[in-house]
Coordinates of C-alpha atoms and ligand atoms in Angstrom, one line a residue:
Chain A
M24 CA 0.0 0.0 0.0
S25 CA 2.5 2.6 -1.1
V26 CA 2.0 6.1 -2.3
L27 CA 3.6 7.7 -5.4
V28 CA 3.7 11.5 -5.5
V29 CA 4.4 13.4 -8.7
A30 CA 6.4 16.6 -8.4
D31 CA 5.4 19.7 -10.3
H32 CA 8.0 21.9 -12.0
R33 CA 8.2 24.5 -14.7
R34 CA 10.9 26.3 -16.5
G35 CA 13.7 25.1 -14.2
E36 CA 11.9 25.5 -10.9
L37 CA 10.0 23.2 -8.6
R38 CA 6.6 24.6 -7.8
D39 CA 5.6 25.0 -4.1
V40 CA 2.8 22.3 -4.4
S41 CA 5.6 19.7 -4.8
Y42 CA 6.7 20.1 -1.2
E43 CA 3.1 20.2 0.0
L44 CA 2.5 16.9 -2.0
V45 CA 5.4 15.4 0.0
T46 CA 3.6 16.2 3.3
A47 CA 0.3 15.0 2.1
G48 CA 1.9 11.9 0.6
R49 CA 3.6 11.0 3.8
E50 CA 0.3 11.4 5.7
L51 CA -1.4 9.2 3.2
A52 CA 1.4 6.6 3.3
D53 CA 1.2 6.5 7.1
A54 CA -2.6 6.0 7.0
L55 CA -2.0 3.2 4.5
D56 CA 1.0 1.9 6.4
G57 CA 3.2 2.1 3.4
E58 CA 6.1 3.8 1.7
L59 CA 6.3 7.1 -0.1
A60 CA 7.9 7.4 -3.4
V61 CA 8.3 10.7 -5.3
A62 CA 8.4 10.8 -9.2
V63 CA 10.5 13.6 -10.8
I64 CA 9.9 13.7 -14.5
A65 CA 11.8 15.8 -17.0
G66 CA 13.7 19.0 -16.2
D67 CA 16.8 19.2 -14.0
T68 CA 15.9 15.9 -12.4
D69 CA 19.0 15.5 -10.1
R70 CA 18.6 18.9 -8.7
F71 CA 14.9 18.5 -8.1
A72 CA 15.5 15.0 -6.6
E73 CA 17.9 16.7 -4.1
S74 CA 15.4 19.4 -3.1
L75 CA 12.6 16.9 -2.7
N76 CA 14.7 14.6 -0.6
R77 CA 12.8 15.5 2.6
P78 CA 12.2 13.4 5.8
G79 CA 9.6 10.7 5.2
V80 CA 10.4 10.1 1.5
D81 CA 11.5 6.6 1.0
R82 CA 12.4 6.7 -2.6
I83 CA 12.8 9.2 -5.5
Y84 CA 12.4 8.1 -9.1
T85 CA 13.9 10.3 -11.7
V86 CA 13.0 10.1 -15.3
E87 CA 15.1 12.2 -17.6
N88 CA 13.2 13.5 -20.6
G89 CA 13.8 17.0 -21.9
E90 CA 13.4 20.1 -20.1
E91 CA 9.6 20.8 -20.1
F92 CA 6.3 19.1 -19.5
D93 CA 4.9 16.7 -22.1
N94 CA 1.6 15.0 -21.3
T95 CA 2.6 11.9 -23.4
V96 CA 5.8 11.4 -21.4
Y97 CA 4.1 12.2 -18.1
T98 CA 1.3 9.7 -18.6
A99 CA 3.6 7.0 -19.7
A100 CA 6.1 7.7 -16.9
V101 CA 3.6 7.9 -14.0
T102 CA 1.9 4.7 -15.2
E103 CA 5.2 2.9 -15.4
L104 CA 6.3 4.2 -11.9
V105 CA 3.1 3.1 -10.4
G106 CA 3.8 -0.4 -11.6
R107 CA 7.4 -0.3 -10.5
S108 CA 6.7 1.0 -7.0
G109 CA 3.6 -1.0 -6.5
A110 CA 1.8 2.2 -5.6
T111 CA -1.9 1.9 -4.6
A112 CA -2.2 5.7 -4.4
V113 CA -1.1 8.3 -6.9
L114 CA -0.9 11.9 -5.7
A115 CA -0.6 14.5 -8.3
P116 CA -0.9 18.4 -8.1
N117 CA -4.2 19.9 -9.1
S118 CA -2.2 22.4 -11.3
V119 CA -2.7 23.1 -15.0
N120 CA -0.1 20.5 -15.9
G121 CA -1.4 18.0 -13.2
L122 CA -4.8 18.2 -14.9
D123 CA -3.1 17.6 -18.2
Y124 CA -1.9 14.1 -17.3
A125 CA -3.6 12.8 -14.0
P126 CA -7.0 12.1 -15.7
A127 CA -5.2 10.1 -18.4
V128 CA -3.1 8.1 -15.8
A129 CA -6.2 7.2 -13.9
E130 CA -7.9 6.2 -17.1
R131 CA -5.0 4.1 -18.4
L132 CA -4.7 2.3 -15.0
D133 CA -8.5 2.1 -14.7
I134 CA -8.6 3.4 -11.1
P135 CA -10.9 6.0 -9.5
L136 CA -9.9 9.7 -9.7
V137 CA -10.8 12.5 -7.4
T138 CA -9.5 16.0 -8.2
D139 CA -8.9 19.2 -6.2
A140 CA -8.7 17.4 -2.9
I141 CA -8.3 19.6 0.1
D142 CA -8.1 16.8 2.6
F143 CA -8.5 13.1 2.9
A144 CA -9.0 10.3 5.5
V145 CA -8.5 6.6 5.3
D146 CA -10.9 4.4 7.4
D147 CA -12.6 1.6 5.7
G148 CA -11.6 3.1 2.5
L149 CA -10.5 6.5 1.2
T150 CA -12.7 9.6 1.8
V151 CA -11.8 12.8 0.1
T152 CA -12.8 16.4 1.1
R153 CA -13.4 18.8 -1.7
E154 CA -15.5 21.8 -2.5
M155 CA -18.4 22.2 -4.9
Y156 CA -20.7 25.0 -6.3
G157 CA -17.9 27.5 -6.5
S158 CA -16.6 26.9 -2.9
K159 CA -20.0 27.5 -1.4
V160 CA -20.1 24.0 0.1
E161 CA -17.7 21.4 1.1
T162 CA -18.3 17.7 0.4
T163 CA -16.9 14.4 1.4
V164 CA -16.6 11.8 -1.3
A165 CA -16.1 8.1 -0.6
V166 CA -13.9 6.2 -3.0
D167 CA -14.6 2.6 -3.9
G168 CA -11.4 0.9 -4.7
D169 CA -8.0 -0.2 -3.3
Q170 CA -6.2 1.9 -5.9
F171 CA -6.9 5.5 -6.7
C172 CA -5.6 8.7 -8.1
L173 CA -6.0 12.1 -6.3
T174 CA -5.0 15.6 -7.3
L175 CA -4.2 17.9 -4.4
R176 CA -5.1 21.6 -4.3
G177 CA -2.1 23.8 -3.6
G178 CA -1.8 25.7 -0.3
E179 CA -3.7 23.2 1.8
F180 CA -0.9 21.2 3.3
A181 CA 2.4 22.6 4.9
P182 CA 5.4 22.2 2.7
A183 CA 7.8 19.4 3.9
E184 CA 11.0 20.7 5.4
G185 CA 14.4 19.3 6.2
V186 CA 16.7 16.8 4.6
G187 CA 15.7 13.2 4.2
E188 CA 17.4 9.9 3.3
A189 CA 15.5 8.8 0.2
E190 CA 17.2 6.4 -2.3
V191 CA 17.3 8.0 -5.7
E192 CA 16.8 5.8 -8.7
S193 CA 17.0 6.8 -12.3
V194 CA 14.4 5.1 -14.5
T195 CA 14.1 5.1 -18.3
V196 CA 10.5 5.1 -19.6
D197 CA 9.4 4.1 -23.1
H198 CA 6.8 6.3 -24.6
P199 CA 5.2 6.9 -27.9
D200 CA 6.0 10.0 -30.0
S201 CA 4.4 13.1 -28.3
G202 CA 1.1 14.1 -29.6
A203 CA 1.3 17.5 -28.0
R204 CA 4.6 19.2 -28.4
V205 CA 5.7 22.3 -26.4
K206 CA 7.1 24.9 -28.8
G207 CA 7.9 27.7 -26.2
F208 CA 6.4 30.0 -23.7
E209 CA 4.9 33.5 -23.7
E210 CA 4.6 35.8 -20.7
V211 CA 1.5 37.8 -20.7
G212 CA 0.9 41.1 -19.0
G213 CA 3.3 43.9 -19.2
G214 CA 1.4 47.0 -20.1
D215 CA 0.8 50.2 -18.1
V216 CA 0.7 49.2 -14.5
D217 CA 2.0 46.4 -12.3
I218 CA -0.8 45.7 -9.9
A219 CA 1.6 43.8 -7.8
D220 CA 3.3 47.1 -6.9
A221 CA 0.2 48.8 -5.5
D222 CA -0.4 49.4 -1.8
V223 CA -4.1 49.6 -2.2
L224 CA -6.1 47.7 -4.8
V225 CA -9.8 48.2 -5.7
S226 CA -10.7 44.9 -7.4
V227 CA -13.8 44.5 -9.5
G228 CA -15.7 41.3 -10.4
R229 CA -18.7 40.1 -12.3
G230 CA -21.0 41.8 -9.8
I231 CA -20.4 45.0 -11.9
E232 CA -22.5 43.5 -14.8
E233 CA -21.7 46.0 -17.5
E234 CA -18.7 47.6 -18.9
E235 CA -20.1 51.0 -18.6
N236 CA -20.6 50.4 -14.8
L237 CA -16.8 50.2 -14.4
E238 CA -16.9 54.0 -13.8
V239 CA -18.3 53.2 -10.4
V240 CA -15.2 51.4 -9.3
E241 CA -12.8 53.6 -11.2
E242 CA -14.1 56.5 -9.2
L243 CA -13.5 54.7 -6.0
A244 CA -10.0 53.8 -7.0
E245 CA -9.3 57.3 -8.0
T246 CA -10.6 58.8 -4.8
L247 CA -8.6 56.4 -2.6
G248 CA -5.5 56.8 -4.6
A249 CA -5.7 53.0 -5.3
T250 CA -5.0 50.9 -8.4
L251 CA -7.8 49.0 -10.2
S252 CA -7.6 45.2 -10.6
A253 CA -10.1 42.6 -11.5
S254 CA -11.2 39.1 -11.4
R255 CA -11.0 37.0 -14.5
P256 CA -14.4 37.4 -16.1
I257 CA -13.7 41.3 -16.4
V258 CA -10.5 40.5 -18.3
D259 CA -12.1 37.7 -20.4
S260 CA -14.8 40.2 -21.5
G261 CA -12.0 42.6 -22.6
W262 CA -13.1 45.3 -20.2
L263 CA -9.7 45.5 -18.5
P264 CA -6.4 44.3 -19.9
K265 CA -4.9 41.0 -18.8
N266 CA -2.3 42.7 -16.6
R267 CA -5.0 43.7 -14.2
Q268 CA -6.1 40.2 -13.4
V269 CA -5.6 38.9 -9.9
G270 CA -5.5 35.1 -9.4
Q271 CA -4.0 31.8 -10.3
S272 CA -3.5 32.6 -13.9
G273 CA -3.1 36.4 -13.4
K274 CA -1.0 38.1 -10.8
V275 CA -0.3 37.3 -7.1
V276 CA -0.8 40.5 -5.2
T277 CA -0.1 41.3 -1.5
P278 CA -1.3 45.0 -1.0
D279 CA -1.8 46.6 2.4
V280 CA -5.5 46.8 1.5
Y281 CA -7.5 44.8 -1.1
I282 CA -11.0 45.8 -1.7
A283 CA -13.0 43.1 -3.5
V284 CA -16.1 44.5 -5.1
G285 CA -18.6 42.1 -6.5
I286 CA -16.1 39.2 -6.6
S287 CA -17.4 35.8 -5.3
G288 CA -14.0 34.4 -4.1
A289 CA -13.4 31.4 -6.3
V290 CA -10.3 29.5 -5.3
Q291 CA -8.4 30.5 -8.4
H292 CA -9.0 34.2 -7.5
V293 CA -8.3 33.8 -3.8
A294 CA -5.0 32.1 -4.7
G295 CA -3.8 35.6 -6.0
M296 CA -4.9 37.8 -3.1
K297 CA -5.2 35.9 0.1
G298 CA -1.7 37.3 1.2
S299 CA -3.1 40.8 1.3
D300 CA -2.7 42.5 4.8
T301 CA -6.3 43.6 4.9
I302 CA -9.1 42.3 2.8
V303 CA -12.4 44.1 2.4
A304 CA -15.3 42.5 0.6
I305 CA -18.5 44.0 -0.7
N306 CA -21.0 41.5 -2.0
T307 CA -24.7 41.0 -2.1
D308 CA -24.4 37.3 -1.3
P309 CA -23.8 36.6 2.4
N310 CA -22.6 33.1 1.4
A311 CA -20.0 34.3 -0.9
P312 CA -16.7 32.5 -0.1
I313 CA -14.8 35.9 -0.4
F314 CA -16.1 36.5 3.1
D315 CA -14.2 33.6 4.4
V316 CA -10.9 35.4 3.6
A317 CA -12.1 38.9 4.3
D318 CA -11.2 41.0 7.4
Y319 CA -14.1 43.4 6.8
G320 CA -17.3 42.5 5.0
I321 CA -20.3 44.4 3.7
V322 CA -23.2 42.4 2.6
G323 CA -24.7 44.8 0.2
D324 CA -25.2 46.1 -3.2
L325 CA -22.1 47.6 -4.6
F326 CA -24.1 50.2 -6.6
D327 CA -25.4 51.5 -3.2
V328 CA -22.2 51.0 -1.1
V329 CA -19.5 52.2 -3.4
P330 CA -21.0 55.7 -4.2
E331 CA -21.5 56.2 -0.5
L332 CA -17.9 55.2 0.1
V333 CA -16.8 57.7 -2.5
A334 CA -18.9 60.4 -0.9
Q335 CA -17.1 59.7 2.5
F336 CA -13.8 60.7 1.0
E337 CA -15.0 63.7 -0.9
Chain B
M34 CA -13.7 18.0 -40.4
K35 CA -16.3 17.2 -37.7
V36 CA -16.2 18.8 -34.3
L37 CA -17.9 17.3 -31.3
V38 CA -18.5 19.6 -28.3
T39 CA -19.3 18.3 -24.8
V40 CA -21.9 20.6 -23.2
K41 CA -23.0 20.4 -19.6
E42 CA -25.9 22.0 -17.9
V43 CA -24.6 23.1 -14.5
A44 CA -26.4 24.0 -11.3
E45 CA -25.7 27.2 -9.4
A46 CA -26.7 27.8 -5.8
D47 CA -28.9 30.7 -5.0
D48 CA -27.5 33.3 -2.6
D49 CA -29.6 31.7 0.2
F50 CA -29.6 28.0 0.0
S51 CA -30.3 25.1 2.2
I52 CA -28.7 21.6 2.1
D53 CA -31.0 18.7 1.7
G54 CA -29.1 15.4 2.3
T55 CA -26.0 15.4 0.3
D56 CA -26.9 18.1 -2.2
I57 CA -28.3 21.6 -2.2
A58 CA -32.1 21.7 -2.2
E59 CA -33.4 21.5 -5.7
S60 CA -35.4 24.7 -5.2
D61 CA -32.3 26.6 -4.4
L62 CA -30.6 25.7 -7.7
E63 CA -30.5 27.5 -11.0
Y64 CA -29.5 25.7 -14.2
D65 CA -27.4 27.2 -16.9
L66 CA -25.0 26.2 -19.7
N67 CA -21.5 25.7 -18.1
E68 CA -19.5 28.9 -18.6
W69 CA -16.5 27.1 -20.0
D70 CA -18.6 25.0 -22.5
D71 CA -20.1 28.3 -23.8
Y72 CA -16.5 29.2 -24.9
A73 CA -16.1 25.7 -26.4
V74 CA -19.3 26.0 -28.4
E75 CA -18.2 29.4 -29.7
A76 CA -14.9 27.9 -30.8
A77 CA -16.6 25.1 -32.6
V78 CA -19.0 27.4 -34.4
Q79 CA -16.2 29.7 -35.5
L80 CA -14.5 26.7 -37.0
A81 CA -17.6 26.0 -39.0
E82 CA -17.9 29.6 -40.0
A83 CA -14.3 29.6 -41.2
D84 CA -15.1 26.4 -43.3
I85 CA -12.7 24.4 -41.3
A86 CA -15.4 22.3 -39.7
D87 CA -18.3 20.9 -41.8
E88 CA -20.4 19.8 -38.9
V89 CA -20.6 20.7 -35.2
V90 CA -22.4 18.3 -33.0
A91 CA -23.1 18.8 -29.2
V92 CA -23.4 16.0 -26.7
T93 CA -24.7 16.2 -23.2
I94 CA -25.3 13.7 -20.4
G95 CA -28.4 15.2 -18.7
P96 CA -32.0 14.8 -17.9
E97 CA -34.8 16.2 -20.1
R98 CA -34.5 19.5 -18.3
A99 CA -31.0 20.0 -19.9
E100 CA -32.6 20.2 -23.4
E101 CA -33.2 23.9 -22.7
T102 CA -29.5 24.4 -22.2
I103 CA -28.5 22.4 -25.3
R104 CA -31.1 24.3 -27.3
M105 CA -29.0 27.4 -26.5
A106 CA -26.0 25.8 -28.1
L107 CA -28.0 24.9 -31.1
A108 CA -29.2 28.5 -31.4
K109 CA -25.7 29.7 -31.3
G110 CA -24.9 27.6 -34.4
V111 CA -24.4 24.0 -33.4
D112 CA -25.9 21.8 -36.1
R113 CA -27.5 19.1 -34.0
A114 CA -27.2 17.5 -30.6
V115 CA -27.3 14.2 -28.7
R116 CA -28.6 14.0 -25.2
V117 CA -27.9 10.9 -23.2
W118 CA -29.8 10.0 -20.1
D119 CA -30.7 6.9 -18.2
D120 CA -32.4 6.1 -14.9
A121 CA -29.0 4.8 -13.8
F122 CA -27.7 8.4 -13.7
E123 CA -30.7 9.6 -11.6
G124 CA -29.4 10.9 -8.2
A125 CA -25.9 9.4 -8.8
F126 CA -22.5 11.1 -8.4
P127 CA -21.0 9.8 -11.6
D128 CA -17.2 9.3 -11.7
V129 CA -15.2 10.5 -14.7
A130 CA -14.9 7.0 -16.1
S131 CA -18.6 6.5 -16.2
K132 CA -19.2 9.6 -18.2
I133 CA -16.5 8.8 -20.7
D134 CA -18.1 5.4 -21.3
V135 CA -21.0 7.4 -22.7
F136 CA -18.8 9.8 -24.6
E137 CA -16.7 7.0 -26.0
A138 CA -19.8 5.4 -27.5
V139 CA -20.9 8.7 -29.0
V140 CA -17.4 9.3 -30.4
A141 CA -17.6 5.8 -32.0
S142 CA -20.7 6.7 -33.8
E143 CA -20.0 10.3 -34.7
E144 CA -16.3 9.9 -35.5
P145 CA -15.2 13.5 -34.9
D146 CA -11.8 14.8 -35.7
L147 CA -11.8 17.2 -32.9
V148 CA -13.5 17.2 -29.5
L149 CA -13.9 20.4 -27.5
G150 CA -15.1 20.6 -23.9
G151 CA -14.7 22.9 -21.0
V152 CA -11.8 23.1 -18.6
Q153 CA -14.2 22.3 -15.8
A154 CA -17.8 22.1 -14.9
A155 CA -18.7 25.0 -12.7
D156 CA -20.8 22.9 -10.2
T157 CA -18.6 19.8 -9.5
G158 CA -15.4 21.3 -10.6
F159 CA -13.7 18.1 -11.6
G160 CA -11.5 19.4 -14.5
A161 CA -11.0 15.9 -15.8
T162 CA -13.4 14.7 -18.4
G163 CA -11.7 15.9 -21.6
V164 CA -8.2 14.5 -20.8
A165 CA -9.7 11.2 -19.5
L166 CA -11.7 11.0 -22.7
A167 CA -8.7 11.6 -24.9
E168 CA -6.8 8.7 -23.2
R169 CA -9.8 6.4 -23.7
I170 CA -10.4 7.1 -27.4
G171 CA -6.7 7.4 -28.3
F172 CA -6.8 11.0 -29.2
N173 CA -4.1 13.5 -28.3
H174 CA -5.0 16.3 -25.9
A175 CA -4.2 19.6 -24.4
A176 CA -5.9 21.0 -21.3
V177 CA -6.7 24.6 -20.4
V178 CA -6.5 26.0 -24.0
N179 CA -6.9 29.8 -24.2
D180 CA -5.8 30.3 -27.8
L181 CA -6.7 28.0 -30.8
E182 CA -5.7 27.8 -34.4
V183 CA -6.7 24.8 -36.4
D184 CA -4.5 23.8 -39.4
A185 CA -6.7 21.2 -41.0
D186 CA -4.3 20.6 -43.9
A187 CA -1.4 19.9 -41.6
G188 CA -3.6 17.9 -39.3
L189 CA -2.6 20.2 -36.4
A190 CA -4.1 22.5 -33.7
N191 CA -1.7 25.2 -32.5
V192 CA -2.8 26.1 -29.0
H193 CA -1.8 28.1 -26.0
R194 CA -2.2 26.4 -22.7
E195 CA -2.7 28.9 -19.9
L196 CA -0.4 28.0 -17.1
E197 CA -0.3 29.7 -13.7
G198 CA 1.1 33.2 -13.1
G199 CA 0.6 34.7 -16.5
V200 CA 2.6 32.2 -18.5
E201 CA 1.2 30.6 -21.6
E202 CA 2.7 27.4 -23.2
L203 CA 2.7 27.2 -26.9
T204 CA 1.9 23.8 -28.0
E205 CA 1.3 22.0 -31.2
V206 CA -1.2 19.1 -31.0
D207 CA -1.7 16.5 -33.7
L208 CA -5.3 15.8 -34.7
P209 CA -7.5 14.0 -33.8
A210 CA -7.5 15.7 -30.4
V211 CA -9.5 16.6 -27.4
L212 CA -9.0 20.2 -26.2
T213 CA -10.3 21.6 -22.9
V214 CA -11.3 25.2 -23.4
Q215 CA -10.5 28.0 -21.0
T216 CA -12.7 31.1 -20.6
G217 CA -11.4 34.1 -22.6
L218 CA -10.5 32.0 -25.6
N219 CA -13.1 33.9 -27.7
E220 CA -16.2 36.1 -27.1
P221 CA -19.2 33.8 -26.9
R222 CA -22.0 35.2 -28.9
Y223 CA -25.5 35.7 -27.7
A224 CA -28.1 33.6 -29.5
S225 CA -29.9 35.7 -32.1
L226 CA -33.7 35.5 -32.5
R227 CA -33.2 33.8 -35.9
G228 CA -30.9 31.4 -34.3
I229 CA -33.3 30.6 -31.6
R230 CA -36.0 30.0 -34.2
Q231 CA -33.8 27.8 -36.2
A232 CA -32.8 25.8 -33.2
Q233 CA -36.4 24.8 -32.7
R234 CA -36.1 22.7 -35.8
K235 CA -32.7 21.2 -35.0
E236 CA -32.5 17.7 -33.7
I237 CA -31.8 16.7 -30.1
A238 CA -31.5 12.9 -30.4
P239 CA -32.3 11.4 -26.9
M240 CA -30.5 8.3 -26.2
D241 CA -30.3 5.8 -23.2
L242 CA -27.6 3.4 -22.3
D243 CA -29.1 0.7 -24.4
D244 CA -29.1 2.8 -27.6
L245 CA -25.4 3.2 -27.0
G246 CA -24.8 -0.5 -26.5
L247 CA -24.0 0.1 -22.8
D248 CA -25.7 -1.2 -19.6
T249 CA -25.9 0.0 -16.0
T250 CA -22.7 -1.8 -14.9
D251 CA -20.7 0.4 -17.4
V252 CA -21.7 3.6 -15.6
E253 CA -21.5 2.4 -12.0
S254 CA -19.7 5.1 -10.1
T255 CA -16.7 4.4 -7.8
L256 CA -17.6 7.6 -6.0
T257 CA -20.3 8.3 -3.5
L258 CA -21.1 11.7 -2.2
T259 CA -21.4 11.1 1.5
A260 CA -21.8 14.6 3.0
M261 CA -22.3 18.2 2.1
Y262 CA -22.0 21.1 4.5
E263 CA -21.2 24.7 4.5
P264 CA -17.5 25.2 5.1
E265 CA -16.5 26.5 8.6
S266 CA -15.4 30.0 8.2
E267 CA -11.8 30.4 9.1
S268 CA -12.1 34.2 9.1
D269 CA -12.9 36.4 11.9
A270 CA -14.2 39.0 9.6
E271 CA -16.0 42.0 11.1
L272 CA -19.3 42.2 9.2
I273 CA -20.2 45.8 8.8
E274 CA -24.0 46.3 9.5
G275 CA -26.4 49.0 8.6
D276 CA -27.6 50.5 5.4
A277 CA -25.3 51.5 2.6
G278 CA -24.6 54.9 4.1
E279 CA -23.8 53.5 7.6
A280 CA -21.7 50.7 6.3
A281 CA -19.8 53.1 4.0
D282 CA -19.2 55.4 7.0
R283 CA -17.7 52.5 9.1
L284 CA -15.7 51.3 6.3
A285 CA -14.3 54.7 5.6
E286 CA -13.2 54.8 9.2
V287 CA -11.4 51.5 8.9
L288 CA -9.7 52.6 5.6
R289 CA -8.5 55.8 7.2
E290 CA -7.0 53.9 10.1
K291 CA -5.0 51.9 7.5
G292 CA -3.9 55.1 5.9
V293 CA -6.0 54.8 2.9
G294 CA -7.5 57.9 1.2
V295 CA -5.9 60.3 3.8
Ligands
FAD88 C1 -7.6 27.1 -14.5 C2 -8.5 28.2 -14.0 C3 -7.7 29.4 -13.7 C4 -8.5 30.5 -13.2 N1 -7.7 31.7 -13.0 C5 -8.4 32.8 -12.4 C6 -7.7 33.9 -12.0 O1 -6.4 34.1 -12.2 N2 -8.4 34.9 -11.5 C7 -9.7 34.9 -11.3 O2 -10.3 35.8 -10.8 N3 -10.4 33.8 -11.6 C8 -9.8 32.8 -12.2 N4 -10.5 31.6 -12.5 C9 -12.0 31.7 -12.6 C10 -12.7 31.5 -11.3 O3 -12.9 30.1 -11.2 C11 -14.0 32.1 -11.3 O4 -14.8 31.8 -12.4 C12 -13.9 33.7 -11.2 O5 -12.9 34.1 -10.3 C13 -15.2 34.4 -10.9 O6 -15.1 35.8 -11.0 P1 -16.1 36.7 -10.1 O7 -15.9 36.4 -8.7 O8 -15.8 38.1 -10.6 O9 -17.5 36.2 -10.7 P2 -18.6 35.4 -10.0 O10 -18.2 34.2 -9.4 O11 -19.8 35.4 -10.9 O12 -19.1 36.3 -8.8 C14 -19.8 37.5 -8.9 C15 -20.0 38.0 -7.5 O13 -20.7 39.3 -7.5 C16 -21.7 39.4 -6.6 N5 -22.6 40.4 -7.0 C17 -23.5 40.4 -8.0 N6 -24.2 41.5 -8.0 C18 -23.7 42.4 -7.1 C19 -23.9 43.7 -6.6 N7 -24.8 44.4 -7.3 N8 -23.3 44.2 -5.6 C20 -22.3 43.4 -4.9 N9 -22.0 42.1 -5.3 C21 -22.7 41.6 -6.3 C22 -22.3 37.9 -6.6 O14 -23.0 37.7 -5.4 C23 -21.1 37.1 -6.8 O15 -20.5 36.6 -5.6 C24 -9.8 30.5 -13.1 C25 -10.5 29.3 -13.4 C26 -9.8 28.1 -13.8 C27 -10.5 26.9 -14.1
AMP89 N1 -22.8 15.5 -17.9 C1 -22.0 16.1 -18.9 N2 -22.5 16.3 -20.1 C2 -21.8 16.9 -21.1 N3 -20.6 17.3 -20.9 C3 -20.0 17.1 -19.8 C4 -20.6 16.5 -18.6 N4 -19.9 16.4 -17.6 C5 -18.7 17.0 -18.0 N5 -18.8 17.4 -19.3 C6 -17.7 18.1 -20.1 O1 -16.5 18.0 -19.5 C7 -16.0 19.3 -19.1 C8 -15.2 19.3 -17.8 O2 -16.1 18.8 -16.8 P1 -15.6 18.2 -15.4 O3 -14.4 17.3 -15.7 O4 -16.8 17.4 -14.9 O5 -15.2 19.3 -14.6 C9 -17.3 20.2 -19.1 O6 -16.9 21.5 -19.3 C10 -18.0 19.6 -20.2 O7 -17.6 20.1 -21.5

C-alpha cells in the first residue's frame, strides 16, 4: 500500500505544491501503512530530486526526458512508476499541468480519480474532502477501490521541510511520440501598470455587470489613490487588460489593502490575493466565499455602497 | 472535419440556499450552460464559419430539463445534438470513467476529428473529463487552452495552454485531439432571434444506455457523495452592518485607520 507523489515543476523551478505533496503523501502513506515514493519527471531531475529529498520520503524516481512538461511522457512515466513502485495511491498536483496528465493516468490504470482534494482520510476506504458549487459548500466523497488517483489543491498542506534519506533511482521510460509538443512560452501582462506594486487595490468582479458600470469602481480607486484590478471574467470580457487580473492565472498580489467589489472568491481568485494585509469584501451574497478570507465585509449592493464610500472621502 | 462539443448543464446555488441530504435543495438551484462550455461552443461554431469544420455536434449527459441548455448551443450555431440519459444516472454522483463510457460510445458513432469541452464544470469542478476521454479514445489532448488555431491541412491544432502566473505554453497538438477550453478563448455570442427560431427545428437525439450499447454496470460510479455542508469560516471578519450609508461610514473609518485615502 505505497504512495507515489508526482512533483510539479516548470521552467527550471519546482513549484511549491511539490513540497506540499510530500507532506500529504507522507500522511497518506502513514494511513495506508506504506512507503512514499516521489516521481521527478523531466527538467533538471538531479537537482529537483535533491530538493525533494525531505524526511519521510523513502524513494525518489527520476525520469530524464527533456526540459519541459509533455503529457505523453508524463502519462507514460507515471503509469510505469506506479507499476514499479507497486503504488496503490497516486498523488498529483491539481495544477494546470497536473490536470493535463492525472486524468489520463487514472484512465489508463482504470482506477478512480478525485480531483482538487483539500483533505482526505482513510478508514474503511478513502474519503476525500473537496468543494463544490464555486466553494460555497464542502463535500466528502467516498472512493470505492483499493487503488486511486488524487489531485491535491495547492496551499492546503504545509510544505515538507528538512533533509531526508531517500534512495534516488533513475528510470528510463518508453513512450510513444508526443502528440502535443511544447514549442515555447509566452509571458502575458506587461502594459501600463504592475498591480503587484500597488499598496491599495480596488478589485472588481462580475457583480459590476456591465462595462459602462466600471466608472463606479474607477471613481472609488481614484478617490482612494488606489489601483484598479479585477477578477477573471472582467478580463475575459475585454473590459480591462490581462495585466489587471488577480489570481492563479493572473498576478499574485499582496497589497496593504485589497477591496474586492462584486467578486465571489473562487479558489483561483483567492490564490492571488489571500496574502493581502487587509481584505475588504463588498458582495450581495452573504454566502459568497470571499467573506471567508475577508477581514471586513459588507453584505450589500455595490451600486449603493460604493458611491456612499466615495462620498465619504470627498 | 467534424467537431464534437461536450456541453453540460450546471447548477448554481442561490444566494440563500439550504442543504438537503448530500446536495443543495433542488429549489435553491438555478441551471445554466456551463460557462467554460459556452467558450467551447463558440470555438466550434467559429471553426464552422471559417469552413474548417463541416459539422458541429453537441453531446450532453443530462435529464430532459437539460434540453433547454442544449437548445441554446443549437441557437448559437451547433448543427445538432445528442442527449444521453438513463435512470442509472438519476441521483448518482458519476465518476469520470462512467461519463466517458458514454462519450466514448458517442465518439464511436459520430467519428469526430476534434472534441472540444470545457476546462471544468462549474458545479462539481472536476476538471478531468476531456483529458480522460482523450486517453480512452486514443486522441491527443491539451488542457486549459486559451488560444486555438486549427490547421486542418497539416492535421494540427496550434494552441496556447494557460499556465499559472501569467505564462502561456505554446503547444502543437496532432489531430485528432481533445482540447479543454478556458474562458477568454473567444467572445461567446448571444443567440440571435433567428438562431433561436432555427434551433427549434434542429434535432436533439435522446439516447439511453441501451441505444449506445451500454448497460448500467458500465456507468456504476466508484464515487459516492457522503456529506455536504457549509464550510466553517476560518475568518474572523468584521461584518459591517447597517444601510449602505452607515456601512460606508464605518468602512471609511477602517480605511483611514489603515492610511487609505488620507
Ligand atoms: C484554471 C483556471 C484558472 C483561473 N484563474 C483565475 C484567475 O487568475 N483569476 C480569477 O479571478 N479567476 C480565475 N478563474 C476563474 C474562477 O474560477 C471564477 O470563475 C472567477 O474568479 C469568478 O469571478 P467573479 O468572482 O468576478 O464572478 P462570479 O463568481 O460570478 O461572482 C460575482 C459576485 O458578484 C456578486 N454580486 C452580484 N451583483 C452584485 C452587486 N450588485 N453588488 C455586490 N455584489 C454583487 C455575486 O454575489 C457574486 O458573488 C480560473 C478558473 C480556472 C478553471
Ligand atoms: N454531464 C455532462 N454532459 C456533457 N458534458 C460534460 C458532462 N460532464 C462534464 N462534461 C464536459 O467536461 C468538461 C469538464 O467537466 P468536469 O471534468 O466534470 O469538470 C465540461 O466543461 C463539459 O464540457
